[in-house]
Amino acid sequence: MGYIGESIRRVEDPRFIQGQGKYVANLELPGLSHLAIKRSPHSHARINSINVEAAKELDGVIAVFTGRDLADGIHESGACGALPCGFRPPGIKVPAYHPLAVDKVCHAGEGVVVVVAESAYIAHDALDLIDIDYEPLPAVVDAKATTQESAPRIHDDIPNNISYTWVLGDKEVADKAFAEADHVVGSI
Amino acid sequence: MTEVSITVNGTTYTQEVEPRLLLVHFIRDVLGLTGTNIGCDTSQCGACTIHLDGLAVKSCTVLAVQADGCEITTIEGLATNGQLHPMQQSFWDNHGLQCGYCTPGMIMAAVKLVENNPGLTEAEIRHGLEGNLCRCTGYDNIVRAVQAVAGGG
């Protein structure tokens, strides 16, 4: 069998077309637990209080953690700090980004509480037993309006919600090229 | 708990289930047939498509108790006597998959689409598979695979 100019059938396909593919969700490990995340329904809100007592008492629930629990290190493995940012252009301002919201949520869908349970159904049941008192704050939903002085500030330590300004290219060289061009199409 | 009796790929299983148990979880977690994938939990992606009494349905949108007394075919039951179903063969021949996650649902949906609609056009195939999403962006080859079985053009 030649390979040049031939359409080669993939060797891995037979298992996928017969339902024998192995995906993470198919793994059944000894002692496997399930996790569910309670997420913020608000775009921007202060978390006044979180009550997880009823969730913790539900049969089959193994553990419940809030963002504060992780940040303060209530677990024997210690405190879980903010997640580092891998992209660091000059002058970037990086807010502390925690695995779960601490004291305040900054976007709808942000994780607030996690439940670990013996089954996925129990973990999701427990989410319904968690009581969170939110104080909604003004949200920003428009990228340009967000950077105005009057816009609500999402992170207290970052004025105008601007993380960084990234400038590319050489303005002088570009201006000269346009000035000397035979034709300029459109406007800048 | 409620007792259900469901025939899957020719074998009848009688089990006690929670009334709220989704059919897809019955298939995957109770029977261990993990070929039927869950992609979205919200009935949008079609990865969990199976045949329920001859109809292609999204098994994340059916309760196991609703399938009591029904006959189900999953991707594992599509080949007969070690012989791939023509739709499975065609997906392989036409490179109609990459990661394979949407593939079981695509194949199960496509089988019923072709069975119920002789002389399908390419546009009809695309319309008929609207309820199945592929995130590898493999739609062109998927449509070619289905066309090859449908015999239309």
Short mmCIF file of C-alpha atoms in Angstrom, two decimals:
data_model
loop_
_atom_site.label_atom_id
_atom_site.label_comp_id
_atom_site.label_asym_id
_atom_site.label_seq_id
_atom_site.Cartn_x
_atom_site.Cartn_y
_atom_site.Cartn_z
CA MET A 1 0.00 0.00 0.00
CA GLY A 2 1.35 3.38 -0.97
CA TYR A 3 0.99 6.46 1.17
CA ILE A 4 1.71 9.18 -1.39
CA GLY A 5 -1.42 10.32 -3.21
CA GLU A 6 -3.60 7.95 -1.19
CA SER A 7 -6.36 8.85 1.24
CA ILE A 8 -5.34 7.03 4.42
CA ARG A 9 -7.99 5.92 6.89
CA ARG A 10 -7.11 6.73 10.49
CA VAL A 11 -6.15 3.80 12.70
CA GLU A 12 -7.85 5.30 15.77
CA ASP A 13 -11.30 5.68 14.18
CA PRO A 14 -12.75 2.16 14.74
CA ARG A 15 -12.99 2.74 18.48
CA PHE A 16 -14.59 6.17 18.13
CA ILE A 17 -17.25 5.07 15.64
CA GLN A 18 -18.19 2.14 17.88
CA GLY A 19 -18.45 4.05 21.15
CA GLN A 20 -15.18 2.74 22.59
CA GLY A 21 -13.41 6.11 22.88
CA LYS A 22 -11.98 6.85 26.32
CA TYR A 23 -12.77 10.30 27.70
CA VAL A 24 -12.16 11.78 31.15
CA ALA A 25 -15.90 11.62 31.96
CA ASN A 26 -15.78 7.83 31.40
CA LEU A 27 -13.15 7.23 34.05
CA GLU A 28 -14.40 5.37 37.11
CA LEU A 29 -11.63 5.41 39.70
CA PRO A 30 -11.68 3.83 43.18
CA GLY A 31 -13.09 6.34 45.67
CA LEU A 32 -14.15 8.71 42.89
CA SER A 33 -16.03 11.79 44.17
CA HIS A 34 -18.00 14.36 42.25
CA LEU A 35 -17.83 18.14 42.35
CA ALA A 36 -20.43 20.78 41.61
CA ILE A 37 -19.96 24.55 41.58
CA LYS A 38 -22.41 27.17 42.84
CA ARG A 39 -22.04 30.11 40.47
CA SER A 40 -22.91 33.77 40.72
CA PRO A 41 -26.16 34.91 39.09
CA HIS A 42 -24.89 38.52 39.34
CA SER A 43 -22.45 40.38 37.08
CA HIS A 44 -21.08 42.34 40.01
CA ALA A 45 -22.03 41.94 43.64
CA ARG A 46 -20.65 41.97 47.14
CA ILE A 47 -21.01 38.68 49.03
CA ASN A 48 -22.40 39.61 52.43
CA SER A 49 -22.68 36.07 53.73
CA ILE A 50 -22.68 32.43 52.65
CA ASN A 51 -24.47 29.73 54.62
CA VAL A 52 -23.35 26.22 53.71
CA GLU A 53 -24.47 24.40 56.86
CA ALA A 54 -27.50 22.67 55.30
CA ALA A 55 -25.40 21.60 52.30
CA LYS A 56 -22.73 20.12 54.58
CA GLU A 57 -25.34 18.10 56.45
CA LEU A 58 -26.83 16.50 53.34
CA ASP A 59 -26.22 12.75 53.25
CA GLY A 60 -23.43 11.94 50.80
CA VAL A 61 -21.76 15.35 50.88
CA ILE A 62 -18.04 15.03 51.64
CA ALA A 63 -16.94 18.67 51.78
CA VAL A 64 -18.03 22.20 50.97
CA PHE A 65 -15.58 25.05 50.31
CA THR A 66 -16.16 28.76 49.80
CA GLY A 67 -13.64 31.16 48.26
CA ARG A 68 -12.89 32.49 51.74
CA ASP A 69 -12.19 28.91 52.97
CA LEU A 70 -9.61 28.40 50.22
CA ALA A 71 -7.99 31.82 50.64
CA ASP A 72 -7.77 31.47 54.44
CA GLY A 73 -6.48 27.92 54.18
CA ILE A 74 -8.96 26.06 56.37
CA HIS A 75 -7.90 22.77 54.79
CA GLU A 76 -4.85 20.94 56.13
CA SER A 77 -3.08 21.46 52.78
CA GLY A 78 -2.96 25.20 53.53
CA ALA A 79 -4.13 28.35 51.86
CA CYS A 80 -4.82 28.43 48.15
CA GLY A 81 -3.54 31.72 46.73
CA ALA A 82 -4.65 33.65 43.69
CA LEU A 83 -4.03 32.13 40.29
CA PRO A 84 -0.99 33.55 38.52
CA CYS A 85 -1.32 35.33 35.20
CA GLY A 86 0.98 33.91 32.50
CA PHE A 87 0.71 36.88 30.13
CA ARG A 88 2.70 39.86 31.39
CA PRO A 89 3.02 42.76 28.93
CA PRO A 90 4.73 45.87 30.40
CA GLY A 91 2.64 47.75 32.94
CA ILE A 92 -0.14 45.16 33.22
CA LYS A 93 -2.28 45.40 36.34
CA VAL A 94 -3.41 41.97 37.48
CA PRO A 95 -6.19 41.70 40.07
CA ALA A 96 -6.05 38.80 42.50
CA TYR A 97 -7.93 36.05 40.68
CA HIS A 98 -9.04 33.34 43.08
CA PRO A 99 -10.32 29.87 42.15
CA LEU A 100 -13.56 30.84 43.90
CA ALA A 101 -14.81 34.38 44.47
CA VAL A 102 -13.61 35.99 47.70
CA ASP A 103 -16.04 38.56 49.21
CA LYS A 104 -17.15 39.81 45.78
CA VAL A 105 -18.16 38.42 42.37
CA CYS A 106 -16.96 40.18 39.23
CA HIS A 107 -18.89 38.35 36.52
CA ALA A 108 -22.04 36.25 36.13
CA GLY A 109 -21.08 32.60 36.35
CA GLU A 110 -18.09 33.14 38.63
CA GLY A 111 -17.61 30.17 40.96
CA VAL A 112 -18.58 30.94 44.56
CA VAL A 113 -18.86 27.60 46.40
CA VAL A 114 -17.81 24.04 45.53
CA VAL A 115 -19.43 20.89 46.84
CA VAL A 116 -17.69 17.52 46.84
CA ALA A 117 -20.07 14.57 47.12
CA GLU A 118 -20.38 10.86 46.57
CA SER A 119 -22.49 11.35 43.44
CA ALA A 120 -23.08 14.12 40.93
CA TYR A 121 -26.79 14.18 41.78
CA ILE A 122 -26.07 14.70 45.49
CA ALA A 123 -23.50 17.41 44.70
CA HIS A 124 -26.09 19.31 42.66
CA ASP A 125 -28.77 18.81 45.32
CA ALA A 126 -26.39 20.38 47.84
CA LEU A 127 -25.99 23.48 45.66
CA ASP A 128 -29.69 24.21 46.17
CA LEU A 129 -29.19 24.19 49.95
CA ILE A 130 -26.54 26.92 49.88
CA ASP A 131 -27.78 30.35 50.90
CA ILE A 132 -25.80 33.33 49.63
CA ASP A 133 -26.65 36.93 50.50
CA TYR A 134 -25.53 39.12 47.59
CA GLU A 135 -25.54 42.89 47.47
CA PRO A 136 -25.73 43.68 43.73
CA LEU A 137 -23.35 46.42 42.53
CA PRO A 138 -23.47 48.45 39.32
CA ALA A 139 -22.15 46.33 36.45
CA VAL A 140 -20.35 47.27 33.27
CA VAL A 141 -21.32 45.51 30.06
CA ASP A 142 -19.85 47.74 27.34
CA ALA A 143 -16.11 47.57 26.63
CA LYS A 144 -15.69 51.26 25.75
CA ALA A 145 -17.98 52.63 28.47
CA THR A 146 -16.07 50.48 30.94
CA THR A 147 -12.96 52.61 30.64
CA GLN A 148 -14.73 55.93 31.34
CA GLU A 149 -14.04 57.70 34.63
CA SER A 150 -17.73 57.40 35.52
CA ALA A 151 -17.86 53.60 35.02
CA PRO A 152 -18.21 51.36 38.07
CA ARG A 153 -14.83 50.04 39.17
CA ILE A 154 -14.73 46.23 39.01
CA HIS A 155 -11.45 45.77 40.90
CA ASP A 156 -10.87 48.34 43.62
CA ASP A 157 -7.16 48.73 42.82
CA ILE A 158 -7.49 49.14 39.02
CA PRO A 159 -8.65 52.62 37.89
CA ASN A 160 -10.89 52.84 34.81
CA ASN A 161 -10.91 49.04 34.58
CA ILE A 162 -7.86 49.20 32.32
CA SER A 163 -5.50 46.26 32.71
CA TYR A 164 -2.93 47.43 30.17
CA THR A 165 -2.45 49.38 26.97
CA TRP A 166 -0.46 47.58 24.35
CA VAL A 167 1.10 49.57 21.54
CA LEU A 168 2.46 47.81 18.47
CA GLY A 169 4.50 49.19 15.57
CA ASP A 170 6.37 52.46 14.87
CA LYS A 171 4.08 55.45 14.35
CA GLU A 172 6.78 57.65 12.79
CA VAL A 173 7.72 55.08 10.15
CA ALA A 174 4.07 54.35 9.36
CA ASP A 175 3.20 58.09 9.03
CA LYS A 176 6.16 58.60 6.70
CA ALA A 177 5.13 55.64 4.54
CA PHE A 178 1.60 57.02 4.18
CA ALA A 179 2.89 60.53 3.47
CA GLU A 180 5.13 59.26 0.67
CA ALA A 181 2.67 56.76 -0.82
CA ASP A 182 1.33 57.32 -4.35
CA HIS A 183 -2.15 56.35 -3.23
CA VAL A 184 -3.79 56.18 0.19
CA VAL A 185 -7.03 54.21 0.38
CA GLY A 186 -9.50 55.07 3.14
CA SER A 187 -8.70 57.14 6.19
CA ILE A 188 -6.99 56.45 9.46
CA MET B 1 -37.04 4.40 43.72
CA THR B 2 -38.97 3.03 40.76
CA GLU B 3 -38.41 -0.19 38.86
CA VAL B 4 -37.84 0.09 35.13
CA SER B 5 -37.31 -2.54 32.49
CA ILE B 6 -35.45 -1.25 29.47
CA THR B 7 -34.06 -3.19 26.53
CA VAL B 8 -30.70 -1.84 25.40
CA ASN B 9 -28.93 -3.30 22.38
CA GLY B 10 -31.05 -6.46 22.64
CA THR B 11 -30.58 -7.11 26.36
CA THR B 12 -33.37 -6.31 28.83
CA TYR B 13 -32.24 -4.66 32.06
CA THR B 14 -34.54 -4.42 35.08
CA GLN B 15 -33.31 -1.89 37.64
CA GLU B 16 -34.46 0.27 40.51
CA VAL B 17 -33.83 3.92 39.59
CA GLU B 18 -34.51 7.32 41.07
CA PRO B 19 -37.53 8.81 39.26
CA ARG B 20 -35.40 11.81 38.29
CA LEU B 21 -32.54 9.78 36.79
CA LEU B 22 -31.82 10.90 33.23
CA LEU B 23 -31.81 8.19 30.58
CA VAL B 24 -28.27 9.13 29.55
CA HIS B 25 -27.07 8.54 33.12
CA PHE B 26 -28.91 5.21 33.18
CA ILE B 27 -27.09 4.20 30.00
CA ARG B 28 -23.66 5.49 31.04
CA ASP B 29 -23.55 5.04 34.81
CA VAL B 30 -25.96 2.17 35.52
CA LEU B 31 -25.23 0.05 32.44
CA GLY B 32 -21.67 1.29 31.90
CA LEU B 33 -22.22 1.98 28.21
CA THR B 34 -20.04 5.08 27.95
CA GLY B 35 -20.10 5.31 24.16
CA THR B 36 -23.04 7.72 24.51
CA ASN B 37 -21.37 11.01 25.45
CA ILE B 38 -22.68 14.04 27.33
CA GLY B 39 -21.59 17.29 25.74
CA CYS B 40 -23.77 20.05 27.13
CA ASP B 41 -26.43 18.90 29.64
CA THR B 42 -28.84 21.28 27.90
CA SER B 43 -30.12 19.40 24.82
CA GLN B 44 -28.17 21.56 22.41
CA CYS B 45 -25.24 19.41 21.27
CA GLY B 46 -26.74 16.01 20.42
CA ALA B 47 -23.71 14.01 21.60
CA CYS B 48 -26.07 11.80 23.64
CA THR B 49 -28.34 10.86 20.71
CA ILE B 50 -29.65 7.28 20.82
CA HIS B 51 -32.49 5.36 19.19
CA LEU B 52 -35.56 5.01 21.40
CA ASP B 53 -38.26 2.78 19.88
CA GLY B 54 -36.94 3.67 16.45
CA LEU B 55 -36.61 7.41 16.94
CA ALA B 56 -33.38 9.39 17.29
CA VAL B 57 -33.63 11.21 20.64
CA LYS B 58 -31.29 13.14 22.90
CA SER B 59 -31.03 10.90 25.94
CA CYS B 60 -30.17 13.81 28.28
CA THR B 61 -33.72 15.05 27.75
CA VAL B 62 -35.51 11.82 28.64
CA LEU B 63 -35.98 10.35 32.10
CA ALA B 64 -35.09 6.69 32.55
CA VAL B 65 -38.65 6.06 33.83
CA GLN B 66 -40.04 7.40 30.54
CA ALA B 67 -38.09 4.70 28.72
CA ASP B 68 -39.67 1.91 30.80
CA GLY B 69 -40.65 -0.90 28.43
CA CYS B 70 -38.84 0.70 25.48
CA GLU B 71 -36.20 -0.63 23.13
CA ILE B 72 -33.01 1.36 22.87
CA THR B 73 -30.04 1.16 20.55
CA THR B 74 -26.82 2.93 21.46
CA ILE B 75 -23.66 3.36 19.39
CA GLU B 76 -22.32 0.13 20.91
CA GLY B 77 -25.26 -1.78 19.44
CA LEU B 78 -25.16 -0.39 15.91
CA ALA B 79 -22.71 -2.86 14.37
CA THR B 80 -24.12 -6.34 13.78
CA ASN B 81 -22.07 -9.53 14.04
CA GLY B 82 -18.82 -7.57 13.98
CA GLN B 83 -19.89 -5.80 10.80
CA LEU B 84 -19.88 -2.00 11.00
CA HIS B 85 -23.15 -0.24 10.13
CA PRO B 86 -22.77 1.50 6.73
CA MET B 87 -22.94 4.88 8.52
CA GLN B 88 -20.05 3.93 10.83
CA GLN B 89 -18.03 2.70 7.84
CA SER B 90 -18.78 5.89 5.93
CA PHE B 91 -17.66 8.16 8.80
CA TRP B 92 -14.38 6.20 8.84
CA ASP B 93 -13.94 6.26 5.07
CA ASN B 94 -14.72 9.98 4.76
CA HIS B 95 -12.72 11.18 7.76
CA GLY B 96 -15.97 12.32 9.37
CA LEU B 97 -14.40 12.65 12.80
CA GLN B 98 -11.42 14.04 14.63
CA CYS B 99 -11.63 13.76 18.41
CA GLY B 100 -14.67 11.50 18.13
CA TYR B 101 -16.66 13.06 20.96
CA CYS B 102 -19.68 14.09 18.90
CA THR B 103 -19.37 11.04 16.65
CA PRO B 104 -21.69 8.56 18.42
CA GLY B 105 -24.49 11.15 18.47
CA MET B 106 -23.77 12.23 14.89
CA ILE B 107 -23.88 8.65 13.64
CA MET B 108 -27.07 7.78 15.55
CA ALA B 109 -28.81 10.95 14.30
CA ALA B 110 -27.57 10.41 10.74
CA VAL B 111 -28.78 6.80 10.62
CA LYS B 112 -32.38 7.84 11.35
CA LEU B 113 -32.12 10.92 9.12
CA VAL B 114 -31.22 8.75 6.11
CA GLU B 115 -33.70 5.98 6.99
CA ASN B 116 -36.63 8.37 7.22
CA ASN B 117 -35.78 10.62 4.27
CA PRO B 118 -34.92 8.94 0.96
CA GLY B 119 -33.07 11.07 -1.60
CA LEU B 120 -31.60 13.55 0.85
CA THR B 121 -29.84 16.59 -0.60
CA GLU B 122 -26.74 18.10 0.95
CA ALA B 123 -28.83 21.01 2.26
CA GLU B 124 -31.31 18.61 3.83
CA ILE B 125 -28.49 16.71 5.53
CA ARG B 126 -27.08 19.94 6.96
CA HIS B 127 -30.54 20.95 8.15
CA GLY B 128 -31.23 17.48 9.54
CA LEU B 129 -28.02 17.47 11.59
CA GLU B 130 -28.54 20.97 13.02
CA GLY B 131 -29.12 19.48 16.45
CA ASN B 132 -25.67 17.91 16.55
CA LEU B 133 -22.63 20.06 17.23
CA CYS B 134 -19.02 19.24 16.31
CA ARG B 135 -16.33 21.40 17.92
CA CYS B 136 -13.53 20.09 15.71
CA THR B 137 -15.37 21.95 12.88
CA GLY B 138 -15.62 18.73 10.90
CA TYR B 139 -19.01 19.40 9.36
CA ASP B 140 -17.97 19.13 5.70
CA ASN B 141 -16.62 15.62 6.08
CA ILE B 142 -19.55 14.60 8.27
CA VAL B 143 -21.96 15.75 5.57
CA ARG B 144 -19.91 13.88 2.93
CA ALA B 145 -20.05 10.73 5.05
CA VAL B 146 -23.84 10.96 5.36
CA GLN B 147 -24.22 11.80 1.67
CA ALA B 148 -22.26 8.69 0.73
CA VAL B 149 -24.78 6.54 2.62
CA ALA B 150 -27.83 8.54 1.43
CA GLY B 151 -26.64 8.11 -2.13
CA GLY B 152 -27.86 11.58 -3.06
CA GLY B 153 -25.79 14.51 -4.12
#
